[in-house]
One Martini backbone bead per residue (centre of mass of N, CA, C, O) as a GRO file, in nm:
protein
  306
    1MET     BB    1  -1.711  -1.373  -1.782
    2THR     BB    2  -1.533  -1.095  -1.893
    3THR     BB    3  -1.310  -0.933  -1.688
    4LEU     BB    4  -1.135  -0.649  -1.578
    5LEU     BB    5  -0.835  -0.550  -1.484
    6LEU     BB    6  -0.748  -0.169  -1.309
    7ALA     BB    7  -0.430  -0.091  -1.288
    8TYR     BB    8  -0.159   0.065  -1.081
    9CYS     BB    9   0.100  -0.222  -1.084
   10PHE     BB   10   0.308  -0.184  -0.868
   11PRO     BB   11   0.526  -0.366  -0.740
   12CYS     BB   12   0.429  -0.442  -0.425
   13SER     BB   13   0.154  -0.247  -0.447
   14GLY     BB   14  -0.174  -0.251  -0.320
   15ASN     BB   15  -0.334  -0.259  -0.602
   16LEU     BB   16  -0.238  -0.511  -0.671
   17ILE     BB   17  -0.328  -0.676  -0.400
   18THR     BB   18  -0.600  -0.598  -0.478
   19ALA     BB   19  -0.624  -0.697  -0.719
   20GLU     BB   20  -0.565  -1.035  -0.649
   21ARG     BB   21  -0.848  -1.043  -0.504
   22ILE     BB   22  -1.021  -1.016  -0.698
   23ARG     BB   23  -0.972  -1.226  -0.879
   24THR     BB   24  -0.973  -1.499  -0.729
   25SER     BB   25  -1.304  -1.432  -0.691
   26LEU     BB   26  -1.392  -1.456  -0.943
   27GLU     BB   27  -1.287  -1.700  -1.040
   28SER     BB   28  -1.438  -1.872  -0.786
   29GLY     BB   29  -1.749  -1.797  -0.966
   30GLY     BB   30  -1.649  -1.819  -1.287
   31HIS     BB   31  -1.518  -1.622  -1.395
   32ARG     BB   32  -1.306  -1.426  -1.615
   33CYS     BB   33  -0.998  -1.271  -1.564
   34ILE     BB   34  -0.771  -0.970  -1.593
   35ARG     BB   35  -0.447  -0.805  -1.525
   36LYS     BB   36  -0.389  -0.498  -1.551
   37CYS     BB   37  -0.177  -0.217  -1.649
   38THR     BB   38  -0.194   0.123  -1.715
   39SER     BB   39   0.085   0.076  -1.881
   40ASP     BB   40   0.019  -0.117  -2.136
   41PHE     BB   41  -0.116   0.136  -2.244
   42ASP     BB   42  -0.066   0.379  -2.472
   43GLY     BB   43  -0.410   0.409  -2.482
   44CYS     BB   44  -0.762   0.403  -2.573
   45LYS     BB   45  -0.704   0.269  -2.834
   46GLU     BB   46  -0.540   0.004  -2.720
   47PHE     BB   47  -0.744  -0.048  -2.530
   48TRP     BB   48  -1.031  -0.072  -2.699
   49GLU     BB   49  -0.852  -0.327  -2.859
   50PHE     BB   50  -0.849  -0.533  -2.589
   51ILE     BB   51  -1.133  -0.540  -2.532
   52THR     BB   52  -1.243  -0.684  -2.806
   53ASP     BB   53  -1.012  -0.873  -2.820
   54ASN     BB   54  -1.090  -1.044  -2.517
   55GLY     BB   55  -1.426  -0.987  -2.428
   56ILE     BB   56  -1.479  -0.699  -2.257
   57ARG     BB   57  -1.816  -0.648  -2.030
   58CYS     BB   58  -1.609  -0.584  -1.772
   59ILE     BB   59  -1.456  -0.391  -1.539
   60MET     BB   60  -1.263  -0.270  -1.270
   61GLY     BB   61  -1.100   0.018  -1.116
   62ILE     BB   62  -0.816   0.080  -0.967
   63ASN     BB   63  -0.819   0.407  -0.903
   64ALA     BB   64  -0.934   0.647  -1.030
   65CYS     BB   65  -0.672   0.869  -1.098
   66ARG     BB   66  -0.498   0.617  -1.310
   67THR     BB   67  -0.785   0.479  -1.457
   68GLY     BB   68  -0.906   0.755  -1.580
   69LEU     BB   69  -0.821   0.772  -1.880
   70LEU     BB   70  -0.938   0.521  -1.992
   71LEU     BB   71  -1.223   0.486  -1.880
   72ARG     BB   72  -1.405   0.765  -1.895
   73ASP     BB   73  -1.469   0.640  -2.202
   74CYS     BB   74  -1.584   0.392  -2.203
   75PRO     BB   75  -1.733   0.138  -2.386
   76VAL     BB   76  -1.781  -0.031  -2.075
   77PRO     BB   77  -1.877  -0.119  -1.813
   78PHE     BB   78  -1.749   0.053  -1.485
   79GLY     BB   79  -1.570   0.044  -1.193
   80LEU     BB   80  -1.446   0.170  -0.826
   81VAL     BB   81  -1.186   0.138  -0.642
   82PHE     BB   82  -1.041   0.295  -0.404
   83GLY     BB   83  -0.810   0.408  -0.248
   84GLY     BB   84  -0.663   0.643  -0.141
   85THR     BB   85  -0.485   0.897  -0.273
   86ASP     BB   86  -0.762   0.950  -0.449
   87LEU     BB   87  -0.917   1.088  -0.200
   88ASN     BB   88  -0.600   1.202  -0.016
   89GLU     BB   89  -0.466   1.400  -0.277
   90SER     BB   90  -0.562   1.440  -0.575
   91PRO     BB   91  -0.797   1.692  -0.508
   92ALA     BB   92  -0.519   1.894  -0.489
   93ILE     BB   93  -0.564   1.864  -0.805
   94PRO     BB   94  -0.727   2.007  -1.054
   95ASP     BB   95  -0.687   1.756  -1.328
   96SER     BB   96  -0.762   1.506  -1.082
   97MET     BB   97  -1.056   1.635  -1.018
   98ASP     BB   98  -1.171   1.616  -1.334
   99LEU     BB   99  -1.125   1.338  -1.377
  100MET     BB  100  -1.243   1.218  -1.185
  101THR     BB  101  -1.534   1.329  -1.188
  102ALA     BB  102  -1.501   1.232  -1.454
  103THR     BB  103  -1.533   0.888  -1.415
  104VAL     BB  104  -1.761   0.872  -1.163
  105ASN     BB  105  -1.977   0.973  -1.309
  106GLN     BB  106  -1.946   0.659  -1.519
  107ALA     BB  107  -1.972   0.451  -1.351
  108ARG     BB  108  -2.193   0.211  -1.161
  109PHE     BB  109  -1.970   0.161  -0.892
  110LEU     BB  110  -1.847   0.258  -0.586
  111VAL     BB  111  -1.599   0.090  -0.328
  112CYS     BB  112  -1.488   0.127  -0.024
  113PHE     BB  113  -1.312   0.020   0.268
  114SER     BB  114  -1.452   0.285   0.428
  115LYS     BB  115  -1.642   0.519   0.598
  116GLU     BB  116  -1.447   0.694   0.580
  117LEU     BB  117  -1.414   0.684   0.272
  118LYS     BB  118  -1.695   0.772   0.214
  119GLN     BB  119  -1.707   1.029   0.290
  120GLN     BB  120  -1.538   1.111   0.164
  121ALA     BB  121  -1.638   1.124  -0.144
  122LEU     BB  122  -1.881   1.269  -0.054
  123ARG     BB  123  -1.744   1.556  -0.045
  124LEU     BB  124  -1.707   1.528  -0.314
  125TRP     BB  125  -1.990   1.360  -0.453
  126PRO     BB  126  -2.283   1.399  -0.321
  127HIS     BB  127  -2.431   1.233  -0.580
  128VAL     BB  128  -2.295   0.937  -0.520
  129LEU     BB  129  -2.436   0.775  -0.316
  130ASP     BB  130  -2.639   0.524  -0.461
  131LYS     BB  131  -2.315   0.406  -0.576
  132ILE     BB  132  -2.192   0.299  -0.310
  133HIS     BB  133  -1.953   0.092  -0.115
  134ILE     BB  134  -1.877  -0.093   0.182
  135GLN     BB  135  -1.555  -0.282   0.153
  136PRO     BB  136  -1.364  -0.505   0.308
  137GLN     BB  137  -1.061  -0.608   0.359
  138GLY     BB  138  -0.871  -0.883   0.254
  139VAL     BB  139  -0.624  -1.116   0.437
  140CYS     BB  140  -0.402  -1.422   0.329
  141THR     BB  141  -0.118  -1.547   0.457
  142TYR     BB  142   0.236  -1.705   0.411
  143ALA     BB  143   0.410  -1.800   0.669
  144SER     BB  144   0.715  -1.942   0.732
  145THR     BB  145   0.747  -2.100   1.040
  146PRO     BB  146   1.116  -2.200   1.001
  147SER     BB  147   1.201  -1.943   0.952
  148HIS     BB  148   1.453  -1.703   1.017
  149ARG     BB  149   1.570  -1.343   1.007
  150SER     BB  150   1.872  -1.371   0.942
  151ASP     BB  151   1.808  -1.500   0.644
  152ILE     BB  152   1.663  -1.345   0.509
  153LEU     BB  153   1.890  -1.087   0.536
  154THR     BB  154   2.093  -1.227   0.392
  155ALA     BB  155   1.941  -1.218   0.155
  156TYR     BB  156   1.877  -0.931   0.094
  157ARG     BB  157   2.072  -0.660   0.221
  158THR     BB  158   2.269  -0.758  -0.068
  159ALA     BB  159   2.106  -0.542  -0.236
  160GLU     BB  160   2.130  -0.234  -0.390
  161PHE     BB  161   1.999  -0.040  -0.137
  162GLY     BB  162   2.063  -0.221   0.084
  163SER     BB  163   2.136  -0.019   0.416
  164CYS     BB  164   2.353   0.042   0.689
  165ALA     BB  165   2.494   0.205   0.882
  166CYS     BB  166   2.631   0.027   1.180
  167GLY     BB  167   2.619  -0.265   1.129
  168CYS     BB  168   2.383  -0.447   1.283
  169THR     BB  169   2.294  -0.682   1.112
  170ASP     BB  170   2.553  -0.884   1.186
  171ASN     BB  171   2.429  -0.938   1.499
  172LEU     BB  172   2.213  -1.095   1.516
  173ASP     BB  173   1.966  -1.209   1.749
  174ASP     BB  174   1.701  -1.255   1.986
  175SER     BB  175   1.733  -0.934   2.105
  176THR     BB  176   1.624  -0.800   1.839
  177LYS     BB  177   1.417  -0.540   1.810
  178VAL     BB  178   1.207  -0.559   1.557
  179PHE     BB  179   1.077  -0.310   1.315
  180LEU     BB  180   0.814  -0.298   1.031
  181LEU     BB  181   0.833  -0.119   0.722
  182VAL     BB  182   0.569  -0.113   0.505
  183CYS     BB  183   0.646   0.105   0.246
  184GLY     BB  184   0.667   0.282  -0.003
  185LEU     BB  185   0.883   0.551  -0.175
  186ARG     BB  186   0.721   0.830  -0.067
  187PRO     BB  187   0.544   1.108   0.089
  188VAL     BB  188   0.268   0.960   0.216
  189LYS     BB  189   0.465   0.707   0.379
  190ASP     BB  190   0.688   0.921   0.554
  191PRO     BB  191   0.934   0.723   0.665
  192LEU     BB  192   1.082   0.995   0.780
  193TYR     BB  193   0.930   1.068   1.047
  194LEU     BB  194   1.093   0.820   1.219
  195LEU     BB  195   1.367   0.757   1.201
  196GLN     BB  196   1.495   0.957   1.443
  197ALA     BB  197   1.378   0.790   1.676
  198PHE     BB  198   1.516   0.519   1.602
  199SER     BB  199   1.776   0.625   1.615
  200GLU     BB  200   1.779   0.738   1.940
  201TRP     BB  201   1.717   0.503   2.037
  202HIS     BB  202   1.948   0.250   1.946
  203ARG     BB  203   2.145   0.487   2.088
  204ASN     BB  204   2.010   0.378   2.383
  205ASP     BB  205   1.931   0.065   2.202
  206SER     BB  206   2.080  -0.119   2.014
  207ARG     BB  207   1.856  -0.371   1.934
  208VAL     BB  208   1.715  -0.140   1.795
  209LEU     BB  209   1.528  -0.193   1.497
  210LEU     BB  210   1.462  -0.082   1.172
  211ILE     BB  211   1.210  -0.203   0.884
  212ILE     BB  212   1.241  -0.151   0.568
  213VAL     BB  213   0.978  -0.189   0.289
  214GLY     BB  214   1.011  -0.154  -0.069
  215PRO     BB  215   0.972   0.054  -0.297
  216GLU     BB  216   1.080   0.303  -0.581
  217MET     BB  217   0.796   0.507  -0.621
  218ASN     BB  218   1.014   0.776  -0.598
  219GLU     BB  219   1.318   0.883  -0.658
  220ASP     BB  220   1.342   1.179  -0.501
  221TYR     BB  221   1.315   1.057  -0.260
  222ALA     BB  222   1.464   0.752  -0.247
  223ARG     BB  223   1.689   0.893  -0.220
  224LYS     BB  224   1.681   1.045   0.038
  225VAL     BB  225   1.576   0.790   0.194
  226LYS     BB  226   1.918   0.697   0.182
  227GLY     BB  227   2.069   0.922   0.289
  228GLU     BB  228   1.964   0.903   0.577
  229ILE     BB  229   1.987   0.699   0.658
  230CYS     BB  230   2.293   0.687   0.669
  231ARG     BB  231   2.294   0.875   0.949
  232CYS     BB  232   2.152   0.655   1.048
  233PRO     BB  233   2.101   0.426   1.338
  234GLY     BB  234   1.904   0.145   1.320
  235ILE     BB  235   1.874   0.080   0.993
  236LEU     BB  236   1.681  -0.103   0.688
  237LEU     BB  237   1.712  -0.104   0.370
  238LEU     BB  238   1.446  -0.300   0.141
  239PRO     BB  239   1.308  -0.419  -0.023
  240PRO     BB  240   1.126  -0.643  -0.203
  241LEU     BB  241   0.916  -0.884  -0.064
  242PRO     BB  242   0.831  -1.183  -0.024
  243GLN     BB  243   0.527  -1.287   0.112
  244THR     BB  244   0.649  -1.494   0.270
  245ASP     BB  245   0.933  -1.340   0.312
  246LEU     BB  246   0.743  -1.108   0.530
  247HIS     BB  247   0.572  -1.208   0.681
  248THR     BB  248   0.803  -1.371   0.852
  249LEU     BB  249   0.905  -1.082   0.964
  250MET     BB  250   0.690  -1.032   1.152
  251LEU     BB  251   0.702  -1.292   1.349
  252HIS     BB  252   1.015  -1.137   1.423
  253SER     BB  253   0.858  -0.911   1.509
  254CYS     BB  254   0.765  -0.627   1.764
  255ALA     BB  255   0.637  -0.499   1.505
  256VAL     BB  256   0.408  -0.255   1.335
  257VAL     BB  257   0.483   0.054   1.145
  258ASN     BB  258   0.329   0.330   1.084
  259SER     BB  259   0.348   0.655   0.856
  260SER     BB  260   0.135   0.778   0.720
  261VAL     BB  261  -0.038   1.043   0.643
  262SER     BB  262  -0.217   0.827   0.417
  263GLU     BB  263  -0.533   0.601   0.353
  264GLY     BB  264  -0.694   0.353   0.288
  265MET     BB  265  -0.614  -0.009   0.391
  266SER     BB  266  -0.394  -0.118   0.506
  267THR     BB  267  -0.210  -0.452   0.474
  268ALA     BB  268   0.023  -0.439   0.670
  269ILE     BB  269  -0.182  -0.437   0.916
  270LEU     BB  270  -0.364  -0.606   0.871
  271GLU     BB  271  -0.178  -0.880   0.836
  272ALA     BB  272  -0.045  -0.827   1.133
  273MET     BB  273  -0.307  -0.904   1.282
  274CYS     BB  274  -0.385  -1.177   1.162
  275LEU     BB  275  -0.033  -1.276   1.285
  276GLY     BB  276  -0.064  -1.096   1.574
  277VAL     BB  277   0.079  -0.862   1.563
  278PRO     BB  278   0.188  -0.564   1.644
  279VAL     BB  279   0.065  -0.254   1.584
  280ILE     BB  280   0.213   0.121   1.522
  281ALA     BB  281   0.004   0.411   1.422
  282ARG     BB  282  -0.089   0.668   1.285
  283ASN     BB  283  -0.331   0.921   1.385
  284ILE     BB  284  -0.560   0.862   1.119
  285ALA     BB  285  -0.838   0.752   1.034
  286SER     BB  286  -0.793   0.503   0.875
  287ASN     BB  287  -0.640   0.353   1.100
  288ALA     BB  288  -0.855   0.410   1.332
  289ALA     BB  289  -1.089   0.237   1.176
  290ILE     BB  290  -0.871  -0.067   1.236
  291ILE     BB  291  -0.769   0.069   1.559
  292THR     BB  292  -0.801   0.053   1.876
  293HIS     BB  293  -0.641   0.166   2.158
  294LYS     BB  294  -0.508  -0.049   2.316
  295GLU     BB  295  -0.646  -0.322   2.170
  296THR     BB  296  -0.518  -0.373   1.860
  297GLY     BB  297  -0.345  -0.101   1.937
  298LEU     BB  298  -0.104   0.174   1.837
  299LEU     BB  299  -0.118   0.538   1.823
  300TYR     BB  300   0.006   0.761   1.657
  301ASN     BB  301   0.151   1.182   1.721
  302SER     BB  302   0.435   1.102   1.736
  303PRO     BB  303   0.771   0.997   1.708
  304GLU     BB  304   0.760   0.969   2.005
  305PHE     BB  305   0.583   0.680   2.109
  306ALA     BB  306   0.834   0.519   2.227
   0.00000   0.00000   0.00000
């Protein structure tokens, strides 16, 4: 049987990682699986032609809002995997909420990563109780232990939008205290929330360095982040890294930090935990669902947690 995985697969986004894991799982069970991004189709007509031409018999959509335009009237049975933005942010936009409601009603099944997300989905659509399921995410890590963080930073900090206001990465050594924030540059991930606090910490202790790694997912917001970083010593911005380099950099960090306003289930937090790297995360429901404060990580309520 051929299954189509449909997601908004921005490079290095959480949706892309989730889609790849589902694809691997389905293929290991003997299913043929095709992964496509919503942007690969100009509209429903082209989407339906692709379904017919490839013998697609079922579809899994990742993110109810991003995939809703294509799936709402889809002639093939489909299920939905909720991300985080679709449940936490999109309902505030009436058109998005209407689209998701129509798509959720047509879906054969719904999947959430945590109990908290399931509760949020049921607050929005109480009638879907019988077809909603919880399936926590799993992660795979690919760290290359022989690598050194200085090699990784040298390779990527000269990228087009790599930047640091004080040149503090020129002489990295074993005493440098690296904190890693992995996120796309968009408001819901809120990297600006921590900049001033970490920059002030760096002024008091020049060994402290916050490294932000992620793609530009909102052009205006990314420009704002870059402008602020130019005024904040002790902050380095890097483009998306290959998984092996990212996980190696995690291993060479004091902690992985999270600043999100809302989350589905943070892949970066799960990967850090898998690697045995401390995690420091904003105290929101989805982070609290996977972190027990002072046992499996730290949850903070203000940027001055340090």
